[in-house]
PDB file of C-alpha atoms in Angstrom:
ATOM      1  CA  UNK A  18      -4.882  30.130  17.847  1.00  0.00           C
ATOM      2  CA  UNK A  19      -4.289  29.409  21.468  1.00  0.00           C
ATOM      3  CA  UNK A  20      -4.521  25.935  20.976  1.00  0.00           C
ATOM      4  CA  UNK A  21      -1.815  26.115  18.032  1.00  0.00           C
ATOM      5  CA  UNK A  22       0.587  27.946  20.364  1.00  0.00           C
ATOM      6  CA  UNK A  23       0.249  25.333  23.241  1.00  0.00           C
ATOM      7  CA  UNK A  24       0.570  22.387  20.340  1.00  0.00           C
ATOM      8  CA  UNK A  25       3.658  23.915  19.072  1.00  0.00           C
ATOM      9  CA  UNK A  26       5.229  24.465  22.589  1.00  0.00           C
ATOM     10  CA  UNK A  27       4.627  20.926  23.437  1.00  0.00           C
ATOM     11  CA  UNK A  28       6.222  19.501  20.332  1.00  0.00           C
ATOM     12  CA  UNK A  29       9.347  21.608  20.795  1.00  0.00           C
ATOM     13  CA  UNK A  30       9.424  20.478  24.219  1.00  0.00           C
ATOM     14  CA  UNK A  31       9.097  16.735  23.217  1.00  0.00           C
ATOM     15  CA  UNK A  32      11.953  17.196  20.517  1.00  0.00           C
ATOM     16  CA  UNK A  33      14.355  18.742  23.242  1.00  0.00           C
ATOM     17  CA  UNK A  34      13.278  16.030  25.530  1.00  0.00           C
ATOM     18  CA  UNK A  35      13.768  13.255  23.052  1.00  0.00           C
ATOM     19  CA  UNK A  36      17.184  14.509  22.106  1.00  0.00           C
ATOM     20  CA  UNK A  37      18.440  14.460  25.668  1.00  0.00           C
ATOM     21  CA  UNK A  38      19.848  11.535  27.713  1.00  0.00           C
ATOM     22  CA  UNK A  39      19.694   9.152  25.095  1.00  0.00           C
ATOM     23  CA  UNK A  40      22.547   7.188  23.144  1.00  0.00           C
ATOM     24  CA  UNK A  41      21.824   4.939  20.139  1.00  0.00           C
ATOM     25  CA  UNK A  42      24.279   2.059  19.511  1.00  0.00           C
ATOM     26  CA  UNK A  43      25.385   1.885  15.941  1.00  0.00           C
ATOM     27  CA  UNK A  44      24.883  -1.850  16.055  1.00  0.00           C
ATOM     28  CA  UNK A  45      23.206  -3.676  13.134  1.00  0.00           C
ATOM     29  CA  UNK A  46      19.675  -5.105  13.485  1.00  0.00           C
ATOM     30  CA  UNK A  47      20.342  -7.202  10.467  1.00  0.00           C
ATOM     31  CA  UNK A  48      20.087 -10.938  11.447  1.00  0.00           C
ATOM     32  CA  UNK A  49      23.003 -12.392  13.322  1.00  0.00           C
ATOM     33  CA  UNK A  50      23.037 -15.582  11.455  1.00  0.00           C
ATOM     34  CA  UNK A  51      21.332 -17.203   8.429  1.00  0.00           C
ATOM     35  CA  UNK A  52      18.841 -19.065  10.889  1.00  0.00           C
ATOM     36  CA  UNK A  53      17.597 -15.723  12.323  1.00  0.00           C
ATOM     37  CA  UNK A  54      17.191 -14.411   8.708  1.00  0.00           C
ATOM     38  CA  UNK A  55      15.222 -17.619   7.804  1.00  0.00           C
ATOM     39  CA  UNK A  56      13.026 -17.069  10.870  1.00  0.00           C
ATOM     40  CA  UNK A  57      12.085 -13.517   9.776  1.00  0.00           C
ATOM     41  CA  UNK A  58      11.415 -14.349   6.120  1.00  0.00           C
ATOM     42  CA  UNK A  59       9.268 -17.363   7.456  1.00  0.00           C
ATOM     43  CA  UNK A  60       7.100 -14.854   9.774  1.00  0.00           C
ATOM     44  CA  UNK A  61       6.520 -12.501   7.100  1.00  0.00           C
ATOM     45  CA  UNK A  62       5.593 -15.218   4.477  1.00  0.00           C
ATOM     46  CA  UNK A  63       3.093 -16.704   7.087  1.00  0.00           C
ATOM     47  CA  UNK A  64       1.389 -13.420   6.707  1.00  0.00           C
ATOM     48  CA  UNK A  65       0.783 -13.568   3.242  1.00  0.00           C
ATOM     49  CA  UNK A  66      -2.182 -15.454   1.984  1.00  0.00           C
ATOM     50  CA  UNK A  67      -4.483 -15.996  -1.136  1.00  0.00           C
ATOM     51  CA  UNK A  68      -8.070 -14.910  -0.746  1.00  0.00           C
ATOM     52  CA  UNK A  69     -10.462 -17.243   0.974  1.00  0.00           C
ATOM     53  CA  UNK A  70      -7.319 -18.184   3.407  1.00  0.00           C
ATOM     54  CA  UNK A  71      -7.350 -17.567   7.043  1.00  0.00           C
ATOM     55  CA  UNK A  72      -4.840 -15.881   9.018  1.00  0.00           C
ATOM     56  CA  UNK A  73      -4.732 -17.081  12.608  1.00  0.00           C
ATOM     57  CA  UNK A  74      -2.791 -14.681  15.259  1.00  0.00           C
ATOM     58  CA  UNK A  75      -1.363 -16.301  18.403  1.00  0.00           C
ATOM     59  CA  UNK A  76      -3.981 -14.877  20.522  1.00  0.00           C
ATOM     60  CA  UNK A  77      -6.585 -16.815  18.703  1.00  0.00           C
ATOM     61  CA  UNK A  78      -7.832 -13.847  16.432  1.00  0.00           C
ATOM     62  CA  UNK A  79      -8.610 -15.327  13.082  1.00  0.00           C
ATOM     63  CA  UNK A  80      -9.195 -13.072  10.087  1.00  0.00           C
ATOM     64  CA  UNK A  81     -10.266 -14.258   6.497  1.00  0.00           C
ATOM     65  CA  UNK A  82     -10.523 -12.049   3.352  1.00  0.00           C
ATOM     66  CA  UNK A  83     -13.351 -14.410   2.090  1.00  0.00           C
ATOM     67  CA  UNK A  84     -13.851 -13.263  -1.367  1.00  0.00           C
ATOM     68  CA  UNK A  85     -13.527 -10.266  -3.886  1.00  0.00           C
ATOM     69  CA  UNK A  86     -16.553  -9.707  -6.126  1.00  0.00           C
ATOM     70  CA  UNK A  87     -16.575  -7.004  -8.802  1.00  0.00           C
ATOM     71  CA  UNK A  88     -19.274  -4.538  -9.095  1.00  0.00           C
ATOM     72  CA  UNK A  89     -21.209  -3.007 -12.136  1.00  0.00           C
ATOM     73  CA  UNK A  90     -19.647   0.073 -13.490  1.00  0.00           C
ATOM     74  CA  UNK A  91     -21.201   3.042 -11.746  1.00  0.00           C
ATOM     75  CA  UNK A  92     -22.356   1.344  -8.795  1.00  0.00           C
ATOM     76  CA  UNK A  93     -20.092   3.497  -6.444  1.00  0.00           C
ATOM     77  CA  UNK A  94     -20.878   7.390  -6.790  1.00  0.00           C
ATOM     78  CA  UNK A  95     -17.570   8.293  -7.812  1.00  0.00           C
ATOM     79  CA  UNK A  96     -15.634  10.149 -10.349  1.00  0.00           C
ATOM     80  CA  UNK A  97     -12.457   7.823  -9.693  1.00  0.00           C
ATOM     81  CA  UNK A  98     -11.285   5.835 -12.784  1.00  0.00           C
ATOM     82  CA  UNK A  99     -11.150   2.060 -12.047  1.00  0.00           C
ATOM     83  CA  UNK A 100     -13.068  -1.084 -11.335  1.00  0.00           C
ATOM     84  CA  UNK A 101     -15.275  -1.194  -8.248  1.00  0.00           C
ATOM     85  CA  UNK A 102     -15.333  -4.489  -6.102  1.00  0.00           C
ATOM     86  CA  UNK A 103     -16.883  -5.157  -2.866  1.00  0.00           C
ATOM     87  CA  UNK A 104     -14.621  -7.449  -0.539  1.00  0.00           C
ATOM     88  CA  UNK A 105     -15.780  -9.640   2.291  1.00  0.00           C
ATOM     89  CA  UNK A 106     -13.728  -9.758   5.685  1.00  0.00           C
ATOM     90  CA  UNK A 107     -14.510 -12.217   8.216  1.00  0.00           C
ATOM     91  CA  UNK A 108     -12.827 -11.917  11.977  1.00  0.00           C
ATOM     92  CA  UNK A 109     -13.491 -14.782  14.476  1.00  0.00           C
ATOM     93  CA  UNK A 110     -12.500 -13.531  18.049  1.00  0.00           C
ATOM     94  CA  UNK A 111     -11.041 -16.398  19.838  1.00  0.00           C
ATOM     95  CA  UNK A 112      -8.899 -14.300  21.995  1.00  0.00           C
ATOM     96  CA  UNK A 113     -10.919 -14.494  25.512  1.00  0.00           C
ATOM     97  CA  UNK A 114     -11.146 -10.552  25.395  1.00  0.00           C
ATOM     98  CA  UNK A 115     -13.487  -8.270  23.808  1.00  0.00           C
ATOM     99  CA  UNK A 116     -12.213  -6.631  20.702  1.00  0.00           C
ATOM    100  CA  UNK A 117     -13.187  -3.352  19.430  1.00  0.00           C
ATOM    101  CA  UNK A 118     -13.976  -3.791  15.786  1.00  0.00           C
ATOM    102  CA  UNK A 119     -13.601  -0.046  15.174  1.00  0.00           C
ATOM    103  CA  UNK A 120      -9.975  -0.471  15.555  1.00  0.00           C
ATOM    104  CA  UNK A 121      -9.913  -2.720  12.241  1.00  0.00           C
ATOM    105  CA  UNK A 122      -8.123  -1.215   9.233  1.00  0.00           C
ATOM    106  CA  UNK A 123      -7.823  -2.337   5.731  1.00  0.00           C
ATOM    107  CA  UNK A 124      -5.308  -0.833   2.999  1.00  0.00           C
ATOM    108  CA  UNK A 125      -5.869  -1.783  -0.150  1.00  0.00           C
ATOM    109  CA  UNK A 126      -3.576  -1.427  -3.286  1.00  0.00           C
ATOM    110  CA  UNK A 127      -4.131  -2.527  -6.890  1.00  0.00           C
ATOM    111  CA  UNK A 128      -1.598  -2.769  -9.768  1.00  0.00           C
ATOM    112  CA  UNK A 129       0.880  -0.723  -7.579  1.00  0.00           C
ATOM    113  CA  UNK A 130      -1.825   2.051  -7.012  1.00  0.00           C
ATOM    114  CA  UNK A 131      -3.663   2.896  -3.594  1.00  0.00           C
ATOM    115  CA  UNK A 132      -7.176   1.994  -4.172  1.00  0.00           C
ATOM    116  CA  UNK A 133      -9.964   4.342  -3.057  1.00  0.00           C
ATOM    117  CA  UNK A 134     -12.456   3.052  -0.495  1.00  0.00           C
ATOM    118  CA  UNK A 135     -15.995   3.869   0.243  1.00  0.00           C
ATOM    119  CA  UNK A 136     -18.903   3.051   2.869  1.00  0.00           C
ATOM    120  CA  UNK A 137     -21.955   2.460   1.150  1.00  0.00           C
ATOM    121  CA  UNK A 138     -24.719   0.677   3.136  1.00  0.00           C
ATOM    122  CA  UNK A 139     -26.776   0.228   0.074  1.00  0.00           C
ATOM    123  CA  UNK A 140     -24.422  -2.503  -1.389  1.00  0.00           C
ATOM    124  CA  UNK A 141     -23.374  -3.816   2.059  1.00  0.00           C
ATOM    125  CA  UNK A 142     -20.162  -1.823   2.717  1.00  0.00           C
ATOM    126  CA  UNK A 143     -19.938  -0.517   6.087  1.00  0.00           C
ATOM    127  CA  UNK A 144     -17.177  -0.613   8.814  1.00  0.00           C
ATOM    128  CA  UNK A 145     -17.969  -2.634  11.659  1.00  0.00           C
ATOM    129  CA  UNK A 146     -18.434  -0.455  14.883  1.00  0.00           C
ATOM    130  CA  UNK A 147     -19.450  -2.786  17.650  1.00  0.00           C
ATOM    131  CA  UNK A 148     -17.471  -4.674  20.303  1.00  0.00           C
ATOM    132  CA  UNK A 149     -16.494  -8.103  19.218  1.00  0.00           C
ATOM    133  CA  UNK A 150     -17.301 -10.451  22.225  1.00  0.00           C
ATOM    134  CA  UNK A 151     -14.813 -13.503  22.958  1.00  0.00           C
ATOM    135  CA  UNK A 152     -16.110 -16.429  20.610  1.00  0.00           C
ATOM    136  CA  UNK A 153     -17.948 -14.072  18.298  1.00  0.00           C
ATOM    137  CA  UNK A 154     -17.579 -13.673  14.676  1.00  0.00           C
ATOM    138  CA  UNK A 155     -18.322 -10.620  12.332  1.00  0.00           C
ATOM    139  CA  UNK A 156     -18.540 -10.445   8.747  1.00  0.00           C
ATOM    140  CA  UNK A 157     -18.168  -7.059   7.088  1.00  0.00           C
ATOM    141  CA  UNK A 158     -17.753  -5.571   3.652  1.00  0.00           C
ATOM    142  CA  UNK A 159     -15.320  -2.838   2.084  1.00  0.00           C
ATOM    143  CA  UNK A 160     -15.993  -1.434  -1.187  1.00  0.00           C
ATOM    144  CA  UNK A 161     -13.120   0.081  -3.226  1.00  0.00           C
ATOM    145  CA  UNK A 162     -12.313   1.241  -6.740  1.00  0.00           C
ATOM    146  CA  UNK A 163      -9.008  -0.697  -7.865  1.00  0.00           C
ATOM    147  CA  UNK A 164      -6.645   0.034 -10.768  1.00  0.00           C
ATOM    148  CA  UNK A 165      -6.525  -3.701 -11.549  1.00  0.00           C
ATOM    149  CA  UNK A 166      -9.356  -6.077 -10.368  1.00  0.00           C
ATOM    150  CA  UNK A 167      -6.758  -9.255 -11.192  1.00  0.00           C
ATOM    151  CA  UNK A 168      -3.937  -7.865  -8.844  1.00  0.00           C
ATOM    152  CA  UNK A 169      -5.231  -6.681  -5.636  1.00  0.00           C
ATOM    153  CA  UNK A 170      -3.579  -6.715  -2.588  1.00  0.00           C
ATOM    154  CA  UNK A 171      -5.379  -6.262   0.832  1.00  0.00           C
ATOM    155  CA  UNK A 172      -3.295  -5.568   4.205  1.00  0.00           C
ATOM    156  CA  UNK A 173      -5.529  -5.935   7.297  1.00  0.00           C
ATOM    157  CA  UNK A 174      -4.530  -4.928  10.925  1.00  0.00           C
ATOM    158  CA  UNK A 175      -6.107  -3.825  14.044  1.00  0.00           C
ATOM    159  CA  UNK A 176      -4.826  -0.681  15.939  1.00  0.00           C
ATOM    160  CA  UNK A 177      -5.497  -1.746  19.682  1.00  0.00           C
ATOM    161  CA  UNK A 178      -3.732  -5.452  19.353  1.00  0.00           C
ATOM    162  CA  UNK A 179      -0.472  -5.678  18.934  1.00  0.00           C
ATOM    163  CA  UNK A 180      -0.522  -7.627  15.814  1.00  0.00           C
ATOM    164  CA  UNK A 181       1.565  -7.346  12.330  1.00  0.00           C
ATOM    165  CA  UNK A 182      -0.629  -6.699   9.403  1.00  0.00           C
ATOM    166  CA  UNK A 183      -1.495  -9.529   7.631  1.00  0.00           C
ATOM    167  CA  UNK A 184      -1.799  -9.597   3.630  1.00  0.00           C
ATOM    168  CA  UNK A 185      -4.270 -11.223   1.014  1.00  0.00           C
ATOM    169  CA  UNK A 186      -2.949 -11.203  -2.529  1.00  0.00           C
ATOM    170  CA  UNK A 187      -5.673 -11.935  -5.436  1.00  0.00           C
ATOM    171  CA  UNK A 188      -4.738 -14.325  -8.127  1.00  0.00           C
ATOM    172  CA  UNK A 189      -7.140 -13.244 -10.677  1.00  0.00           C
ATOM    173  CA  UNK A 190     -10.272 -14.522  -8.608  1.00  0.00           C
ATOM    174  CA  UNK A 191     -12.412 -11.897  -8.804  1.00  0.00           C
ATOM    175  CA  UNK A 192     -16.141 -13.369  -8.788  1.00  0.00           C
ATOM    176  CA  UNK A 193     -19.025 -11.356 -10.533  1.00  0.00           C
ATOM    177  CA  UNK A 194     -21.582  -9.992  -7.960  1.00  0.00           C
ATOM    178  CA  UNK A 195     -25.181 -11.307  -8.208  1.00  0.00           C
ATOM    179  CA  UNK A 196     -28.077  -9.178  -8.071  1.00  0.00           C
ATOM    180  CA  UNK A 197     -29.504  -8.140  -4.881  1.00  0.00           C
TER     181      UNK A 197
END
């Protein structure tokens, strides 16, 4: 209870402090010319890829959503309706710095619905947790139950590096998983 009171007091203080001494301009943040808008659209389009394509960040971090495989019905212990899939992601560290793989995140939607993701070491779906040294590569898999296996969007990000999210979209290229 004391911690809750401290939290409320801290949030109240932050609210008052953030309201004092700042003035916001009413200037628009819209592009000032057609070329600025074109640059913004190009940068956003550069972050959208097909499955199998690599995204290279300016610091040398390379990310590829290599493939999406359909899993047999019932292969994930779940009562969620949908189609189970296994997504393979490859990250190559060309940054010259050690990268904490526990900071990687994937957000998956399918048919306009947020997918449910699972960790299941039995099928190789496990979040990475180790450091990725400069020059190193890690391949990991994410299991998910999706609404429409032919319309999957995967957003990838790293919470400790200043990178915009990269996006991959499936175009009906879901492979059948072979028996282990």
